[in-house]
Amino acid sequence: MSSTASRSQHATSHVRRSFNPYIWLTENTLHGMARRKALLGYLFLAPTILGILVFTAGPVLFSFILSLFRWNVFTPPQWVGAVNYTRMFADSRALTGFWNSFVFVTFAVGLQVALGLLLAMILQTRMPTWLRYTYRTSFLLPMLMSGAATAIVLGYMLHREFGAVNYYLGLLGIPRVPWLTEPGWAMVSIIISYLWLSTGFTMILFIGGLTNISTEILDAADVDGAHGFTRFWHITLPLVSPTLLFAAVTGVIGGLQVFDLPYIMTRGGPGDSTRTAVMVMYESAFKNMEIGYGSTIAVVLFLIILAVTAGQFGLSKRWVFYQ
Amino acid sequence: MESTATQFVPPRRSVAVTVRDFLQYRFSRWFLLLVTACFAVIFVAPFAWTVSTSLRQPMESFSVPPQWIVLNPDWSNYVQVFERIPFFRQILNSFIVAIAVVVGQLCTASLAGYAFARLEFPGRNLLFWLVMATMMIPLQATIIPVFVIISRLGLANTLWALIIPALPTAFGTFLMRQYFLGVPKDFEEAAVIDGANQLQIFARVYLPLVTPALAVLAMLVFNGMWNDFFRPLIFINDPYLFTIPLGLNDLKGYMATGSISVVLAGVTMSLIPVVIVYIFGQRYLIEGIMMGGVKG
């Protein structure tokens, strides 16, 4: 459709139509309809594509560029090349942050997936409807609480002297646990709080996955003599493995981003024991105003997430079973 | 139990074996239900503790044993929240941000989802996969440049900073596309024959058919925005523009040596809207999460 200037007044001429945008768009033919659909398609996509370019895709590239500069917002940025990266690999605080994130994600996601699957399977067993409903609701409730509120509430409950948790453990004869005041225990507390907050989500994923398994397969396995754990290991688990993969991937992406729990519960302490990579990034970029260095940590975190996700999908060919 | 391949021999069971099997079955079932009940208690206890402690007398707010049923509730803790921090303003801010983002995402996501599902144009698949790929990008990888952009636009420390970057949504687009794909094409053909144009087909025919999807997205987004902490922490530093999670964090700091009942009163109030939304729409919430998982 070349838009040569329309000399002819006869827009409906059958020999050589000149371009008239109004007619081009409103023509009541199949061609006209297809054109309108395509145009409408781009129009409908415009806000989303534009928004994603400006606020997601563009910033990723921009982050990478910023990581090559030294910049404190007030003076013009200064090109430093890879200095921020070499600095990061020598910065024990940043390395500790990455290590803490790694430890946190390993345990938090592993337990989250296991517990989510367990709870989903329990809810699948035969029980009165009202009981199933009550259980399901109680497992889902924590999802409603913000990370900030969770950190506050569980932080109080895990208080060494006055916390409800240590009080009830005391009744069982267990001495006071320094939940938030000793490095190892502080990490345990953050992981427990994260599990409390997020297991309901994983559980729903698994309920979805489990309902897709036909009861015929399970009954057939029963008849063939596979019960209990054998049936779970050889039948249920392979059939639910696509959901397992999804839960693991989203779990790692979410877990590596955890911020509000350690930020409010422990402020990264005691020492640096619960300071995650995201917290180090936040402090560098927005507290110390080292935009370039903060971007460096953000970029490395992003690359780690990409690598882990790619690795999970790569390995999944070995163990994920699609029906 | 032995059975031959040729013929089925019903196992002979003595009364004792039957009773044993019955007990075993019963026992394992009860054991399972008991373990589940323990889990349920663990999951619910912090809520109960929060509400009951928010009503305790300030003097004894942090004393053990915890009092699960408060006989002489002290409602002054709730009043105190509003005196310590501009909580009313913060509730309003949270509502403004959450509702604006919900409405905005419903618009952008239903338009884009419809385009990907029902309109044909060159480059559609490529654009779709590009949008899906951005779902992998963590918020933290983009927050610093977004902060720079927002500051340059002069929007830092305004509620716009929380609303505008949250409007485009890859997840919402995916969700809406899935639902639009589920609507049979016959509807469109019928509408064309009746003389409807493409805009009318979208607005009058397809959109009303995917109201459940809109509800799903609205719930997930409202919940996420209401509870967001990271972005408000970075974009906002005026307490009068805080959203509730930031306000609660402040309140906790103020009350470090005071009564935790006041803080927990704030937490309790912050839960009311999300609990109401959950009661009316838990079906949609669950459905939305499952929809996200289906693509795995």
mmCIF file of C-alpha atoms in Angstrom, chain A residues 33-34 36-45 47-52 54-60 62-63 66 71 73 115 118-119 122-123 125-128 131 133-149 151-157 159 161-164 167-168 195-197 199-201 204-205 207-208 211-212 242-243 245-246 249 253 256-260 263-265 267 278 281-282 285-286 289 291 294-296 298-299 301-302 305-306 309 313 322, chain B residues 25-26 29 32-47 49-50 62-66 68 108-116 118-124 127 130-131 134-150 152-153 164-166 168-170 173 185 188 192 197-199 202 223 226-230 233-234 245-246 248-249 251-252 255-256 259-260 263-264 267 270-271 274-275 278 282-283 285-287 289-290 292-296:
data_model
loop_
_atom_site.group_PDB
_atom_site.id
_atom_site.type_symbol
_atom_site.label_atom_id
_atom_site.label_comp_id
_atom_site.label_asym_id
_atom_site.label_seq_id
_atom_site.Cartn_x
_atom_site.Cartn_y
_atom_site.Cartn_z
ATOM 1 C CA MET A 33 -11.315 -6.319 8.363
ATOM 2 C CA ALA A 34 -7.887 -7.906 8.592
ATOM 3 C CA ARG A 36 -8.473 -3.125 11.115
ATOM 4 C CA LYS A 37 -7.703 -6.133 13.296
ATOM 5 C CA ALA A 38 -3.954 -5.736 12.847
ATOM 6 C CA LEU A 39 -4.099 -2.048 13.592
ATOM 7 C CA LEU A 40 -6.273 -2.648 16.619
ATOM 8 C CA GLY A 41 -3.816 -5.321 17.761
ATOM 9 C CA TYR A 42 -0.894 -2.890 17.802
ATOM 10 C CA LEU A 43 -3.082 -0.264 19.421
ATOM 11 C CA PHE A 44 -4.179 -2.640 22.192
ATOM 12 C CA LEU A 45 -0.625 -3.787 22.810
ATOM 13 C CA PRO A 47 0.381 0.465 26.595
ATOM 14 C CA THR A 48 1.761 -2.883 27.739
ATOM 15 C CA ILE A 49 4.689 -3.051 25.328
ATOM 16 C CA LEU A 50 5.604 0.576 25.947
ATOM 17 C CA GLY A 51 5.313 0.133 29.714
ATOM 18 C CA ILE A 52 7.414 -3.006 29.706
ATOM 19 C CA VAL A 54 10.260 1.661 29.877
ATOM 20 C CA PHE A 55 9.905 -0.053 33.264
ATOM 21 C CA THR A 56 11.227 -3.596 32.801
ATOM 22 C CA ALA A 57 13.201 -4.423 29.662
ATOM 23 C CA GLY A 58 14.897 -1.064 29.287
ATOM 24 C CA PRO A 59 15.925 -0.840 32.945
ATOM 25 C CA VAL A 60 17.642 -4.237 32.770
ATOM 26 C CA PHE A 62 20.212 0.405 31.898
ATOM 27 C CA SER A 63 21.231 -1.474 35.077
ATOM 28 C CA LEU A 66 24.995 1.877 35.286
ATOM 29 C CA TRP A 71 27.627 7.636 40.336
ATOM 30 C CA VAL A 73 23.323 11.012 41.857
ATOM 31 C CA LEU A 115 5.596 -28.874 52.747
ATOM 32 C CA LEU A 118 2.536 -32.640 51.698
ATOM 33 C CA LEU A 119 -0.296 -30.284 52.647
ATOM 34 C CA ILE A 122 -3.301 -34.330 52.841
ATOM 35 C CA LEU A 123 -6.105 -32.095 51.575
ATOM 36 C CA THR A 125 -7.418 -37.466 51.203
ATOM 37 C CA ARG A 126 -10.928 -38.345 52.224
ATOM 38 C CA MET A 127 -12.282 -36.080 54.948
ATOM 39 C CA PRO A 128 -15.474 -34.184 55.706
ATOM 40 C CA LEU A 131 -12.797 -30.008 57.679
ATOM 41 C CA TYR A 133 -12.420 -26.240 53.940
ATOM 42 C CA THR A 134 -11.191 -25.248 57.404
ATOM 43 C CA TYR A 135 -7.742 -26.718 56.795
ATOM 44 C CA ARG A 136 -7.401 -25.112 53.398
ATOM 45 C CA THR A 137 -8.440 -21.708 54.699
ATOM 46 C CA SER A 138 -6.024 -21.864 57.605
ATOM 47 C CA PHE A 139 -3.105 -22.770 55.317
ATOM 48 C CA LEU A 140 -4.013 -19.934 52.956
ATOM 49 C CA LEU A 141 -4.538 -17.200 55.562
ATOM 50 C CA PRO A 142 -0.847 -16.213 55.910
ATOM 51 C CA MET A 143 -0.803 -15.302 52.213
ATOM 52 C CA LEU A 144 -2.969 -12.322 53.112
ATOM 53 C CA MET A 145 -0.448 -10.854 55.521
ATOM 54 C CA SER A 146 2.198 -8.501 54.191
ATOM 55 C CA GLY A 147 5.836 -9.439 54.604
ATOM 56 C CA ALA A 148 6.203 -6.396 56.823
ATOM 57 C CA ALA A 149 3.360 -7.401 59.143
ATOM 58 C CA ALA A 151 8.094 -9.830 60.192
ATOM 59 C CA ILE A 152 6.632 -7.690 62.977
ATOM 60 C CA VAL A 153 4.267 -10.327 64.373
ATOM 61 C CA LEU A 154 6.639 -13.298 64.166
ATOM 62 C CA GLY A 155 9.470 -11.098 65.393
ATOM 63 C CA TYR A 156 7.498 -10.464 68.591
ATOM 64 C CA MET A 157 6.436 -14.099 68.914
ATOM 65 C CA HIS A 159 11.356 -12.838 71.150
ATOM 66 C CA GLU A 161 12.441 -13.508 76.761
ATOM 67 C CA PHE A 162 8.821 -12.600 76.183
ATOM 68 C CA GLY A 163 7.927 -14.424 72.991
ATOM 69 C CA ALA A 164 5.014 -16.837 72.934
ATOM 70 C CA TYR A 167 7.053 -19.744 76.456
ATOM 71 C CA TYR A 168 5.369 -22.839 75.005
ATOM 72 C CA LEU A 195 7.620 -20.788 55.028
ATOM 73 C CA TRP A 196 4.711 -19.577 57.127
ATOM 74 C CA LEU A 197 4.083 -16.799 54.642
ATOM 75 C CA THR A 199 3.653 -22.293 51.740
ATOM 76 C CA GLY A 200 -0.047 -21.671 51.064
ATOM 77 C CA PHE A 201 0.838 -20.440 47.584
ATOM 78 C CA ILE A 204 -2.426 -24.261 45.793
ATOM 79 C CA LEU A 205 -0.058 -24.947 42.901
ATOM 80 C CA ILE A 207 -3.602 -28.904 44.520
ATOM 81 C CA GLY A 208 -3.917 -27.804 40.884
ATOM 82 C CA THR A 211 -6.331 -32.711 40.578
ATOM 83 C CA ASN A 212 -5.010 -33.152 37.042
ATOM 84 C CA PRO A 242 5.645 -30.389 35.935
ATOM 85 C CA THR A 243 4.087 -28.569 38.896
ATOM 86 C CA LEU A 245 9.342 -27.727 38.337
ATOM 87 C CA PHE A 246 7.127 -24.661 38.239
ATOM 88 C CA VAL A 249 11.468 -22.144 39.507
ATOM 89 C CA ILE A 253 12.990 -16.451 41.765
ATOM 90 C CA LEU A 256 16.240 -14.730 45.945
ATOM 91 C CA GLN A 257 14.219 -11.517 46.156
ATOM 92 C CA VAL A 258 13.289 -11.806 49.826
ATOM 93 C CA PHE A 259 13.753 -8.456 51.495
ATOM 94 C CA ASP A 260 11.117 -7.326 53.964
ATOM 95 C CA TYR A 263 14.985 -6.115 56.803
ATOM 96 C CA ILE A 264 12.385 -5.776 59.553
ATOM 97 C CA MET A 265 12.994 -8.868 61.712
ATOM 98 C CA ARG A 267 17.981 -5.714 60.095
ATOM 99 C CA VAL A 278 19.028 -7.761 47.900
ATOM 100 C CA MET A 281 22.029 -3.924 46.957
ATOM 101 C CA TYR A 282 19.443 -1.734 48.675
ATOM 102 C CA ALA A 285 22.253 2.047 46.061
ATOM 103 C CA PHE A 286 19.810 3.873 48.299
ATOM 104 C CA MET A 289 24.055 6.409 47.189
ATOM 105 C CA ILE A 291 24.124 3.765 42.266
ATOM 106 C CA GLY A 294 24.246 -1.197 43.679
ATOM 107 C CA SER A 295 23.513 -1.837 40.003
ATOM 108 C CA THR A 296 26.451 -4.211 39.874
ATOM 109 C CA ALA A 298 21.544 -6.159 40.928
ATOM 110 C CA VAL A 299 23.033 -7.329 37.630
ATOM 111 C CA LEU A 301 21.719 -11.218 41.121
ATOM 112 C CA PHE A 302 19.781 -11.140 37.867
ATOM 113 C CA ILE A 305 18.523 -16.007 38.710
ATOM 114 C CA LEU A 306 18.793 -16.482 34.935
ATOM 115 C CA THR A 309 16.322 -20.919 36.054
ATOM 116 C CA PHE A 313 14.811 -26.125 32.944
ATOM 117 C CA TYR A 322 4.796 -34.711 30.755
ATOM 118 C CA TYR B 25 -6.625 -47.682 58.829
ATOM 119 C CA ARG B 26 -8.418 -45.686 61.455
ATOM 120 C CA ARG B 29 -6.211 -41.620 59.308
ATOM 121 C CA LEU B 32 -2.825 -37.819 59.657
ATOM 122 C CA LEU B 33 -5.713 -35.582 60.657
ATOM 123 C CA LEU B 34 -3.992 -34.831 63.946
ATOM 124 C CA VAL B 35 -0.736 -33.811 62.236
ATOM 125 C CA THR B 36 -2.739 -31.657 59.855
ATOM 126 C CA ALA B 37 -4.559 -30.080 62.768
ATOM 127 C CA CYS B 38 -1.187 -29.200 64.326
ATOM 128 C CA PHE B 39 -0.113 -27.535 61.090
ATOM 129 C CA ALA B 40 -3.391 -25.645 60.916
ATOM 130 C CA VAL B 41 -2.928 -24.385 64.476
ATOM 131 C CA ILE B 42 0.620 -23.227 63.669
ATOM 132 C CA PHE B 43 -0.636 -21.382 60.604
ATOM 133 C CA VAL B 44 -3.513 -19.679 62.384
ATOM 134 C CA ALA B 45 -1.909 -18.995 65.781
ATOM 135 C CA PRO B 46 -0.059 -15.798 64.751
ATOM 136 C CA PHE B 47 -3.371 -14.291 63.602
ATOM 137 C CA TRP B 49 -2.159 -13.950 68.857
ATOM 138 C CA THR B 50 -2.080 -10.668 66.917
ATOM 139 C CA PHE B 62 4.367 -8.238 76.269
ATOM 140 C CA SER B 63 4.054 -10.510 79.299
ATOM 141 C CA VAL B 64 3.821 -14.286 79.156
ATOM 142 C CA PRO B 65 1.808 -16.437 79.148
ATOM 143 C CA PRO B 66 -0.012 -15.125 76.087
ATOM 144 C CA TRP B 68 -5.647 -15.898 73.871
ATOM 145 C CA THR B 108 -3.693 -2.784 30.011
ATOM 146 C CA ALA B 109 -3.849 -6.538 30.577
ATOM 147 C CA SER B 110 -7.269 -7.103 29.032
ATOM 148 C CA LEU B 111 -6.332 -5.039 25.957
ATOM 149 C CA ALA B 112 -2.987 -6.792 25.490
ATOM 150 C CA GLY B 113 -4.377 -10.223 26.348
ATOM 151 C CA TYR B 114 -7.153 -9.771 23.804
ATOM 152 C CA ALA B 115 -4.669 -8.652 21.147
ATOM 153 C CA PHE B 116 -2.502 -11.726 21.730
ATOM 154 C CA ARG B 118 -7.833 -12.843 19.211
ATOM 155 C CA LEU B 119 -6.255 -10.329 16.838
ATOM 156 C CA GLU B 120 -3.880 -11.271 14.034
ATOM 157 C CA PHE B 121 -0.976 -9.070 13.074
ATOM 158 C CA PRO B 122 2.625 -9.512 11.949
ATOM 159 C CA GLY B 123 5.052 -10.207 14.805
ATOM 160 C CA ARG B 124 2.423 -11.380 17.248
ATOM 161 C CA LEU B 127 6.030 -9.943 20.829
ATOM 162 C CA LEU B 130 9.246 -11.152 24.515
ATOM 163 C CA VAL B 131 6.563 -10.095 26.975
ATOM 164 C CA THR B 134 10.162 -10.283 31.054
ATOM 165 C CA MET B 135 8.326 -12.280 33.732
ATOM 166 C CA MET B 136 11.720 -13.774 34.647
ATOM 167 C CA ILE B 137 13.157 -10.357 35.432
ATOM 168 C CA PRO B 138 13.196 -9.741 39.182
ATOM 169 C CA LEU B 139 11.998 -6.403 40.495
ATOM 170 C CA GLN B 140 15.402 -5.796 42.055
ATOM 171 C CA ALA B 141 17.178 -5.883 38.707
ATOM 172 C CA THR B 142 15.122 -2.953 37.467
ATOM 173 C CA ILE B 143 14.475 -0.913 40.588
ATOM 174 C CA ILE B 144 17.550 1.329 40.410
ATOM 175 C CA PRO B 145 16.980 2.548 36.810
ATOM 176 C CA VAL B 146 13.250 2.884 37.505
ATOM 177 C CA PHE B 147 14.154 5.020 40.509
ATOM 178 C CA VAL B 148 16.360 7.180 38.272
ATOM 179 C CA ILE B 149 13.563 7.516 35.691
ATOM 180 C CA ILE B 150 10.967 8.332 38.341
ATOM 181 C CA ARG B 152 13.959 12.543 36.534
ATOM 182 C CA LEU B 153 10.214 12.755 35.884
ATOM 183 C CA ILE B 164 2.825 4.186 37.019
ATOM 184 C CA PRO B 165 5.644 1.586 36.961
ATOM 185 C CA ALA B 166 3.171 -1.073 38.149
ATOM 186 C CA PRO B 168 2.223 -2.783 32.576
ATOM 187 C CA THR B 169 1.939 -6.435 33.560
ATOM 188 C CA ALA B 170 3.330 -9.483 31.806
ATOM 189 C CA THR B 173 -1.401 -10.186 30.025
ATOM 190 C CA LYS B 185 -14.542 -18.058 18.044
ATOM 191 C CA GLU B 188 -16.941 -13.294 17.076
ATOM 192 C CA VAL B 192 -19.595 -9.814 12.740
ATOM 193 C CA ASN B 197 -17.105 -3.673 14.547
ATOM 194 C CA GLN B 198 -13.884 -4.927 16.181
ATOM 195 C CA LEU B 199 -14.078 -2.546 19.121
ATOM 196 C CA PHE B 202 -14.024 -6.678 22.246
ATOM 197 C CA ASN B 223 -3.280 -8.194 47.518
ATOM 198 C CA TRP B 226 -1.631 -3.617 49.535
ATOM 199 C CA ASN B 227 1.249 -5.641 50.962
ATOM 200 C CA ASP B 228 4.110 -4.219 48.906
ATOM 201 C CA PHE B 229 7.020 -2.974 50.994
ATOM 202 C CA PHE B 230 10.100 -2.753 48.773
ATOM 203 C CA LEU B 233 10.433 2.009 50.841
ATOM 204 C CA ILE B 234 12.538 3.240 47.930
ATOM 205 C CA PRO B 245 3.404 -1.614 55.522
ATOM 206 C CA LEU B 246 5.847 1.285 55.791
ATOM 207 C CA LEU B 248 3.654 -0.331 60.480
ATOM 208 C CA ASN B 249 7.440 -0.555 60.221
ATOM 209 C CA LEU B 251 5.176 2.264 64.308
ATOM 210 C CA LYS B 252 7.251 -0.720 65.376
ATOM 211 C CA MET B 255 7.025 1.486 70.064
ATOM 212 C CA ALA B 256 10.329 -0.349 70.539
ATOM 213 C CA SER B 259 3.438 -1.332 74.099
ATOM 214 C CA ILE B 260 3.474 -3.878 71.295
ATOM 215 C CA VAL B 263 1.684 -2.106 66.807
ATOM 216 C CA LEU B 264 -0.457 -5.227 66.662
ATOM 217 C CA VAL B 267 -1.409 -4.911 61.981
ATOM 218 C CA SER B 270 -4.166 -3.523 57.998
ATOM 219 C CA LEU B 271 -5.579 -7.029 57.577
ATOM 220 C CA VAL B 274 -7.498 -8.123 52.437
ATOM 221 C CA VAL B 275 -9.521 -10.463 54.630
ATOM 222 C CA TYR B 278 -10.451 -12.935 50.484
ATOM 223 C CA GLN B 282 -11.094 -16.824 47.567
ATOM 224 C CA ARG B 283 -12.313 -18.900 44.652
ATOM 225 C CA LEU B 285 -7.544 -16.135 44.235
ATOM 226 C CA ILE B 286 -7.049 -19.899 44.164
ATOM 227 C CA GLU B 287 -8.015 -20.098 40.512
ATOM 228 C CA ILE B 289 -2.643 -19.072 41.270
ATOM 229 C CA MET B 290 -3.523 -22.379 39.615
ATOM 230 C CA GLY B 292 -0.275 -19.375 36.677
ATOM 231 C CA GLY B 293 0.905 -22.883 37.458
ATOM 232 C CA VAL B 294 -0.763 -24.564 34.501
ATOM 233 C CA LYS B 295 1.803 -23.268 32.082
ATOM 234 C CA GLY B 296 4.592 -25.038 33.992
#
